[in-house]
Short mmCIF file of C-alpha atoms and ligand atoms in Angstrom, two decimals:
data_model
loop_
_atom_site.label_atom_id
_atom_site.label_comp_id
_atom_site.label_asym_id
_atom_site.label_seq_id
_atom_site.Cartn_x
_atom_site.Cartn_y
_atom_site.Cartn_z
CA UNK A 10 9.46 13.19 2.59
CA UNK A 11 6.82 12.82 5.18
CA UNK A 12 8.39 12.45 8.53
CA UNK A 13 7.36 9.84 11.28
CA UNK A 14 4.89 11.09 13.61
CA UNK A 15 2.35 9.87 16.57
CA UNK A 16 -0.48 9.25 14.39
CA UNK A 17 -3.71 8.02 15.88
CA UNK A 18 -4.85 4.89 14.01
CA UNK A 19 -8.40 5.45 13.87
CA UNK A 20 -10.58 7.85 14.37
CA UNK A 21 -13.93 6.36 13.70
CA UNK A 22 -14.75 4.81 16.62
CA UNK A 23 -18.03 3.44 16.25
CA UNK A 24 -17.18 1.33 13.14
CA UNK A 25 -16.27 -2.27 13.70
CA UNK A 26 -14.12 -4.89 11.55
CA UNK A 27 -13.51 -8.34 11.40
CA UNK A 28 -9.94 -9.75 13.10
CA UNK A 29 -8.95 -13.15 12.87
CA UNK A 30 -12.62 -14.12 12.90
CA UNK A 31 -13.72 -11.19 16.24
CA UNK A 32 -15.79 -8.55 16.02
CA UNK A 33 -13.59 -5.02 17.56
CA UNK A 34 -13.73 -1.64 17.27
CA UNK A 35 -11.47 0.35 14.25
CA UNK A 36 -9.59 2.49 16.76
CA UNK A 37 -8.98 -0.42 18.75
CA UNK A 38 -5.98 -1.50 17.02
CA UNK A 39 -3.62 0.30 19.26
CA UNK A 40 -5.11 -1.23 22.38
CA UNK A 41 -3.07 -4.41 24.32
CA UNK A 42 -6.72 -6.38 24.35
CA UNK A 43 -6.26 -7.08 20.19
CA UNK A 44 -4.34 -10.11 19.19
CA UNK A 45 -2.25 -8.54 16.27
CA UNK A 46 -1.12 -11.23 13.56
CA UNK A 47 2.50 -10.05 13.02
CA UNK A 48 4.43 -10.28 10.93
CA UNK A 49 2.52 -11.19 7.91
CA UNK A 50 3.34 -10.94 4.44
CA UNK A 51 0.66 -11.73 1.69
CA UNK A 52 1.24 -11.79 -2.20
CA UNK A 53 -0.94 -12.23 -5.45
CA UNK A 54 -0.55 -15.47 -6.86
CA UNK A 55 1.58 -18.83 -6.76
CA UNK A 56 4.95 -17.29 -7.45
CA UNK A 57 3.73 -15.32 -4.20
CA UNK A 58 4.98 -18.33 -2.02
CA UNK A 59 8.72 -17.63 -2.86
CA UNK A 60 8.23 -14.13 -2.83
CA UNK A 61 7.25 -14.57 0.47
CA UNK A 62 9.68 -16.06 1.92
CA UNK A 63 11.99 -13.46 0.46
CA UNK A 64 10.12 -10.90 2.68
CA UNK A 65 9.95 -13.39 5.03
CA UNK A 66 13.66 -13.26 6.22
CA UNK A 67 13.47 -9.75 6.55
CA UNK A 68 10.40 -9.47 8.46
CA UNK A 69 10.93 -12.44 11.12
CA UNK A 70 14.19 -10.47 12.07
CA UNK A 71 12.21 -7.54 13.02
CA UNK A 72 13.31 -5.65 9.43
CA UNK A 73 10.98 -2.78 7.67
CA UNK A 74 7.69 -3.87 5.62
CA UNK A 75 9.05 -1.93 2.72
CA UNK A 76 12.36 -3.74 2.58
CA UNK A 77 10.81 -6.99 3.08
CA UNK A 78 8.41 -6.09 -0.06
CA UNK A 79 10.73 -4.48 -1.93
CA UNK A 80 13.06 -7.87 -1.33
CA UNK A 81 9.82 -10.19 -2.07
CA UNK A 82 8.56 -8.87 -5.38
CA UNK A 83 12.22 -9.20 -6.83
CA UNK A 84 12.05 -12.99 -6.98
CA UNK A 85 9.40 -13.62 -9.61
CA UNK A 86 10.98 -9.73 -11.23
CA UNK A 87 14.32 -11.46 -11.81
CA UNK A 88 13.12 -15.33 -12.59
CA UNK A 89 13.24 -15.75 -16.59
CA UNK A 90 10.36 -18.49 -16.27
CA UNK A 91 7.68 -15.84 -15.15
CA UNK A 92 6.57 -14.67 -18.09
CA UNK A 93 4.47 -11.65 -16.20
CA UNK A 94 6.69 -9.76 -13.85
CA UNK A 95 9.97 -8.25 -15.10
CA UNK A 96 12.82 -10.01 -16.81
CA UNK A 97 11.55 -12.91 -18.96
CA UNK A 98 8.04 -10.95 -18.78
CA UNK A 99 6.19 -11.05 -22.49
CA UNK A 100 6.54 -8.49 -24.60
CA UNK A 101 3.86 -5.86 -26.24
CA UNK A 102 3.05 -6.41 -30.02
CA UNK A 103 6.27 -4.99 -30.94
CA UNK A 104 8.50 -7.23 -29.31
CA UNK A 105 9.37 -4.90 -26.23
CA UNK A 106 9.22 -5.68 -23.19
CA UNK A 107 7.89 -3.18 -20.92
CA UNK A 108 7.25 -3.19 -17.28
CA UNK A 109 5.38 -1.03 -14.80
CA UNK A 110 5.74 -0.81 -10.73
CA UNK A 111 4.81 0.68 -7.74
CA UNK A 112 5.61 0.99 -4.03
CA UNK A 113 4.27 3.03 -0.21
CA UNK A 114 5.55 2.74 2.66
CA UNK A 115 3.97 3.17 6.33
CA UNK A 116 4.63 7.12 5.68
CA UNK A 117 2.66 7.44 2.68
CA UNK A 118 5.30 7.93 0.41
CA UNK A 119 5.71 6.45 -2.91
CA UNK A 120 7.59 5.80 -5.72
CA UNK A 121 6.44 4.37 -9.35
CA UNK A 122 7.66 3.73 -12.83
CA UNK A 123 5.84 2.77 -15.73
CA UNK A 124 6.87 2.07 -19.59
CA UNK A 125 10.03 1.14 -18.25
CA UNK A 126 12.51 -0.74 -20.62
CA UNK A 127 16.19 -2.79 -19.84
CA UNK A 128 15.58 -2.73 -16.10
CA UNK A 129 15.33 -6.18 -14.78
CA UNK A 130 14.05 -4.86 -11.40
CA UNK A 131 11.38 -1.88 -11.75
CA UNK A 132 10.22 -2.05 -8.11
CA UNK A 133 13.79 -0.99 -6.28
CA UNK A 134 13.76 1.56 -9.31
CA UNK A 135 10.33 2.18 -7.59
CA UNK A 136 12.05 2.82 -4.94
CA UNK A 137 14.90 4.87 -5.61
CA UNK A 138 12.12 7.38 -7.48
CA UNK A 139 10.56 7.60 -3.97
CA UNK A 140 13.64 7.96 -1.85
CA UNK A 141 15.84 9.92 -4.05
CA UNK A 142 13.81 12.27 -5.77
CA UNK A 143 10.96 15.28 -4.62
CA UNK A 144 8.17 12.98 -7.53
CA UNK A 145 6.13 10.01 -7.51
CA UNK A 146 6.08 8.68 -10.91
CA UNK A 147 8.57 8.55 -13.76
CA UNK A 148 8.29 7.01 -17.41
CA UNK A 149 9.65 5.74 -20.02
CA UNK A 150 12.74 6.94 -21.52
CA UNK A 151 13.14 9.31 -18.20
CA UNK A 152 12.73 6.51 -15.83
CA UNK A 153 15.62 3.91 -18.02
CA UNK A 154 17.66 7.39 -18.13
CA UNK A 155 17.12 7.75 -14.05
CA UNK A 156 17.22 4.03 -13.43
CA UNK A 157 21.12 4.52 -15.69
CA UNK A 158 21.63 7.30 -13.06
CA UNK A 159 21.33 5.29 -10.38
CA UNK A 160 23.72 3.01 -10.83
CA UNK A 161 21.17 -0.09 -12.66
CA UNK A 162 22.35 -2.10 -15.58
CA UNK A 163 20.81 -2.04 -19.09
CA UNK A 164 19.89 -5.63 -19.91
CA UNK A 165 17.92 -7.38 -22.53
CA UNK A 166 14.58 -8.29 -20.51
CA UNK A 167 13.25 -10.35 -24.02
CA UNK A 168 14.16 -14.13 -22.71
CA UNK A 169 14.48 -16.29 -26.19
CA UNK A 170 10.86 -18.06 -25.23
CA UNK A 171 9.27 -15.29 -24.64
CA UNK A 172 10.75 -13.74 -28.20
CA UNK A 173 9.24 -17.49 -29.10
CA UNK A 174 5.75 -16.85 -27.75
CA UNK A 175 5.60 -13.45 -29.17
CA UNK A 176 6.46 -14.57 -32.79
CA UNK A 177 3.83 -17.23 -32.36
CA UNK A 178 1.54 -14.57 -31.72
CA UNK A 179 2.42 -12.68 -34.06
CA UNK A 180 1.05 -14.91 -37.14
CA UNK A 181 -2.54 -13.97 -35.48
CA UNK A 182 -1.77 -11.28 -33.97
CA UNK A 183 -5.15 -11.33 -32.50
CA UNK A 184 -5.17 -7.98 -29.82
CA UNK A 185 -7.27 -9.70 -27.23
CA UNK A 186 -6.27 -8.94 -23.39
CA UNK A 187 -5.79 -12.19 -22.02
CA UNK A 188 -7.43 -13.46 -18.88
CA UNK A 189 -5.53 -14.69 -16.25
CA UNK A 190 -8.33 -16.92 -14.77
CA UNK A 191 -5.55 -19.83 -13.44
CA UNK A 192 -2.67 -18.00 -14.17
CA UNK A 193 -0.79 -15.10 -12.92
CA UNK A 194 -0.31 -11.93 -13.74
CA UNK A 195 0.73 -8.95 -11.03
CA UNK A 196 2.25 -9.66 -8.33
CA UNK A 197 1.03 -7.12 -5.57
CA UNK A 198 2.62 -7.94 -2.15
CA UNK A 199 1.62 -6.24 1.19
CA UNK A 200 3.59 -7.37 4.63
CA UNK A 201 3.04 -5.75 7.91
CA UNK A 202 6.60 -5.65 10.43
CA UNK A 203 6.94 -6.46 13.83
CA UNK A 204 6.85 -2.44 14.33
CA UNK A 205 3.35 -2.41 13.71
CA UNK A 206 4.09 -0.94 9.69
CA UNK A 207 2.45 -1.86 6.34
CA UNK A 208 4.04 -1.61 3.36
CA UNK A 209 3.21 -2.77 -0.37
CA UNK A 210 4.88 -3.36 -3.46
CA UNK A 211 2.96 -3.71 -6.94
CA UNK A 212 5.19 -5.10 -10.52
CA UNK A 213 4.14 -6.43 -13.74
CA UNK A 214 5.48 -6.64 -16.96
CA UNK A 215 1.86 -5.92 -18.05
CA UNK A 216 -0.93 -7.34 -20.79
CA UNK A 217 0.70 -9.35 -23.13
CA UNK A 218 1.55 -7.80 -26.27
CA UNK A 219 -0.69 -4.76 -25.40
CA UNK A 220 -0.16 -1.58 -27.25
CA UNK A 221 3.38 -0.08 -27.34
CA UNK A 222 3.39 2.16 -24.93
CA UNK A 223 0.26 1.12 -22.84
CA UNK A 224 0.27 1.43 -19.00
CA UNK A 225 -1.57 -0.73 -16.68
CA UNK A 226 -3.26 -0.11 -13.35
CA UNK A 227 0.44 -1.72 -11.65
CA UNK A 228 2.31 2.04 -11.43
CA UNK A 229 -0.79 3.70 -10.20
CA UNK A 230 -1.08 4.31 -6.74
CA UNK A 231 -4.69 3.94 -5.78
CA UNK A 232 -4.74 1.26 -8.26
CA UNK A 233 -2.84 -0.82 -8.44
CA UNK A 234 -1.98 -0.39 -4.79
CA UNK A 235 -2.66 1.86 -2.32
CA UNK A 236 -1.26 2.01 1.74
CA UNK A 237 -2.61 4.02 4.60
CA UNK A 238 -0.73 2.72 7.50
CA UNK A 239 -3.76 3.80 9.85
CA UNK A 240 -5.98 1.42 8.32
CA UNK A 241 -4.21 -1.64 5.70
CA UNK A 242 -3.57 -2.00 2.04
CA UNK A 243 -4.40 -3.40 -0.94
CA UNK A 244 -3.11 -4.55 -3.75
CA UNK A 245 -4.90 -5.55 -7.64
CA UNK A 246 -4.62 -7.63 -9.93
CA UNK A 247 -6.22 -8.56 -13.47
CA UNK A 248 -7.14 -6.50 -16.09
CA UNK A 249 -5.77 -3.11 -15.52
CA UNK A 250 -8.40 -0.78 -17.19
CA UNK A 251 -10.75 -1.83 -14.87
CA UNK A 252 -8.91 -1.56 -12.01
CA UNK A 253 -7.86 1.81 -12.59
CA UNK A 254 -11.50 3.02 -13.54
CA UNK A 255 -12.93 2.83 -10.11
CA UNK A 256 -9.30 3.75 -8.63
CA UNK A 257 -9.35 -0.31 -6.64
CA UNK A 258 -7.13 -0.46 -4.02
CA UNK A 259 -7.90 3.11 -2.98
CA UNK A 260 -11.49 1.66 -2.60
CA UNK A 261 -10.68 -1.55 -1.08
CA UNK A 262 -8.81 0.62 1.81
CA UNK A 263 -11.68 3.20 2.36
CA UNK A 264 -13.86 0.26 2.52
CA UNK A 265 -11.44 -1.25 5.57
CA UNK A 266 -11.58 2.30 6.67
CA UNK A 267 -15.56 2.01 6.95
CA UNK A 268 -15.30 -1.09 9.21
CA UNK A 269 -15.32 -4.02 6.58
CA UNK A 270 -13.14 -7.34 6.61
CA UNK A 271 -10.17 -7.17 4.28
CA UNK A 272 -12.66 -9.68 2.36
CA UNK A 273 -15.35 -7.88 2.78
CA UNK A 274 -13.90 -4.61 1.47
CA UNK A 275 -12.15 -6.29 -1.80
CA UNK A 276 -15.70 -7.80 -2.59
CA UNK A 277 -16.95 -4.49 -2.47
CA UNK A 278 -14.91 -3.15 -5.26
CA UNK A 279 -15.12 -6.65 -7.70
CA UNK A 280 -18.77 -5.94 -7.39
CA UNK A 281 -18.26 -2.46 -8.69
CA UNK A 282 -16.38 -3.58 -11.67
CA UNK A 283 -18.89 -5.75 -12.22
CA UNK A 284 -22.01 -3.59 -11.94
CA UNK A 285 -20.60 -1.48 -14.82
CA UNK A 286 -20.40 -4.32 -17.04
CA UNK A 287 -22.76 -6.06 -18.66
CA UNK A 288 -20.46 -8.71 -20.01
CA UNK A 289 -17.79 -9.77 -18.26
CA UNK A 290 -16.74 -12.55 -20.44
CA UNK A 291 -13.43 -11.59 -20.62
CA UNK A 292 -12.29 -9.25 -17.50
CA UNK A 293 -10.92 -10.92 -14.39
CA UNK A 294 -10.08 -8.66 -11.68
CA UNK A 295 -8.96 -9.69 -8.10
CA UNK A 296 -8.24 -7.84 -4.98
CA UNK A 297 -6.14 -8.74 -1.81
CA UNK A 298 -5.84 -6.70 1.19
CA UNK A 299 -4.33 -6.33 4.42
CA UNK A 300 -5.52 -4.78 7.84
CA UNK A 301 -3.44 -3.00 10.59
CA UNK A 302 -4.44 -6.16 12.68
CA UNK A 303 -2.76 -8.32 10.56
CA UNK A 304 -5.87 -9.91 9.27
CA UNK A 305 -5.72 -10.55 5.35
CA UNK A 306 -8.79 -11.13 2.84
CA UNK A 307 -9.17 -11.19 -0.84
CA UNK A 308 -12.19 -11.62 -4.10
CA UNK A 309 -12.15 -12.18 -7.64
CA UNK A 310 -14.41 -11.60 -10.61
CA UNK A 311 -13.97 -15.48 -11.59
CA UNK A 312 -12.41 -18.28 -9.91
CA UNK A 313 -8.78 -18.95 -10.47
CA UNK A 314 -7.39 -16.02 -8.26
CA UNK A 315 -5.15 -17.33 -5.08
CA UNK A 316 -2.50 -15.71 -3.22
CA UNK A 317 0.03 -16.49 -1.08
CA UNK A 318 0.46 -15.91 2.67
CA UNK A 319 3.33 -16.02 5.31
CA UNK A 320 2.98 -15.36 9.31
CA UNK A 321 4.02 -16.75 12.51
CA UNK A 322 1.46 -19.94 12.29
CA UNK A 323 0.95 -20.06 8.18
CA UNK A 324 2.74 -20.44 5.36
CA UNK A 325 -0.12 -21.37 2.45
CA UNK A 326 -1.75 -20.92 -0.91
CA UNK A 327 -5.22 -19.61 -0.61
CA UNK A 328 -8.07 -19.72 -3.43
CA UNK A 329 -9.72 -16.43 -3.08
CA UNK A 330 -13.85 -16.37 -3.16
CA UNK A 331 -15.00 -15.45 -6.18
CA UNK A 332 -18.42 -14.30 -7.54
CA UNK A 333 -18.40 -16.23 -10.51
CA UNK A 334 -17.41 -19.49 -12.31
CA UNK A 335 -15.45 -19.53 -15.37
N1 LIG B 420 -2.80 -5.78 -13.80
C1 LIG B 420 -1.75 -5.68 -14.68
C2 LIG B 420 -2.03 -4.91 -15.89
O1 LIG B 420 -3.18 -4.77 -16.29
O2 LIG B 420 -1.10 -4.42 -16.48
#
């Protein structure tokens, strides 16, 4: 495990950003003169506003980023009524229900499962892959056998309407990936602590009834989500193929890195999707990103796309800008 050192924030000096509407220099974050908006927490979608106040509690009593994100994507993970995120989440064409998750901390370490069955919370399983073992990622039958190992609970994730929905859909059995244009999918939550740290945390039970076996963009760091604690994060949601192809939050954080808004930098990668498609009838992707100032920023494909956001002065639902109209 990477150990805590004096890192210099930034060392591109000449490249400015936006915070909380002022122009300032990238390395200027460690200077007195910059008002820093902390703590924050932000998080994809409605269900984001409990999340957040999950995080919330530990962040506003000067607690870590990562245990406040760890403790805010477990809400919607263990609510039965979201059908996206972990227990109650809808299953692939087979019935199962399989989830995928992801988390970094403020020392660049991370932790992710993927194709993970009976675990109601993938994200602290996330965690204990990142804390308790020399790997990043484990799947599948290894990460339920290490999740066992660790002292988690086999459970039946398959809530009886979601067993309902799938058998609904399986008299079509139509394999379209659905769009979450109003809706939610992912929840991707980044919070920055009173220390100064960013964190993020990334879970999803994934595309309904995708492919046994299939893996979305929510495990993959530089995806799904990516952290450098010199510069923000950022977190995706949408349809994960996409996502992963131009490796999203990676770019959304080099784009911070290069001197652009959280906004700014998120718009930068939906247009990217976009320019490789000449259709995009049915892929929405959004983006939502956080900078080491605190300031916070996200873009869709479509309309549709808000996210939730927590700090000292704010506690609201935001629409995201979008390039198109669905
Ligand atoms: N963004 C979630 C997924 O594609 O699985």
């Amino acid at each position: 495990m990477q150990k805590k050192g004096r890192r210099k924030f930034i060392q591109t000096a000449t490249l400015g950003a936006t915070v909380l509407g002022t122009q300032y220099p990238l390395n200027s974050f460690s200077k007195s003169n910059i008002e820093i908006n902390k703590p924050v927490v932000v998080s994809t979608w409605n269900f984001g506003m409990a999340a957040n106040e999950a995080a919330w509690k530990i962040l506003e009593t000067g607690g870590r980023a990562l245990d406040a994100v760890e403790a805010g994507v477990q809400v919607p993970e263990s609510d039965p009524k979201e059908t996206s995120v972990g227990y109650g989440g809808l299953p692939d064409r087979e019935g199962k229900v399989t989830l995928d998750a992801c988390i970094m901390d403020e020392l660049g370490n991370c932790g992710s499962v993927a194709f993970l069955e009976h675990i109601k919370s993938p994200i602290a399983v996330a965690r204990k892959v990142m804390e308790e073992t020399p790997h990043v990622m484990l799947v599948g039958e290894g990460a339920f056998q290490f999740a066992l190992s660790q002292g988690f609970k086999k459970e039946n994730l398959l809530t009886p309407e979601s067993e309902a929905a799938w058998k609904k859909w399986l008299k079509e059995a139509k394999y379209k990936p659905i769009v979450n244009i109003e809706n939610h999918d992912t929840i991707g939550m980044l919070a920055l602590d009173k220390n100064g740290d960013i964190s993020g945390a990334c879970t999803t039970s994934g595309m309904a009834y995708k492919i046994h076996g299939r893996v979305g963009d929510s495990p993959l760091i530089g995806a799904g989500l990516f952290v450098d604690n010199e510069i923000g994060g950022a977190v995706a949601t949408g349809v994960g193929e996409e996502v992963i192809k131009i490796a999203g939050s990676a770019i959304v954080v080099e784009n911070m890195r290069n001197g652009k808004s959280p906004e700014e930098a998120c718009k930068i990668a939906v247009e990217r999707i976009m320019s490789r498609h000449k259709n995009l009838k049915d892929i929405q992707v959004g983006f939502l990103a956080l900078n080491k100032a605190g300031d916070y920023g996200a873009y869709s494909i479509y309309n549709g796309f808000n996210y939730a956001v927590k700090d000292p002065k704010t506690k609201i639902l935001k629409d995201a800008n979008h390039k198109m109209k669905y």
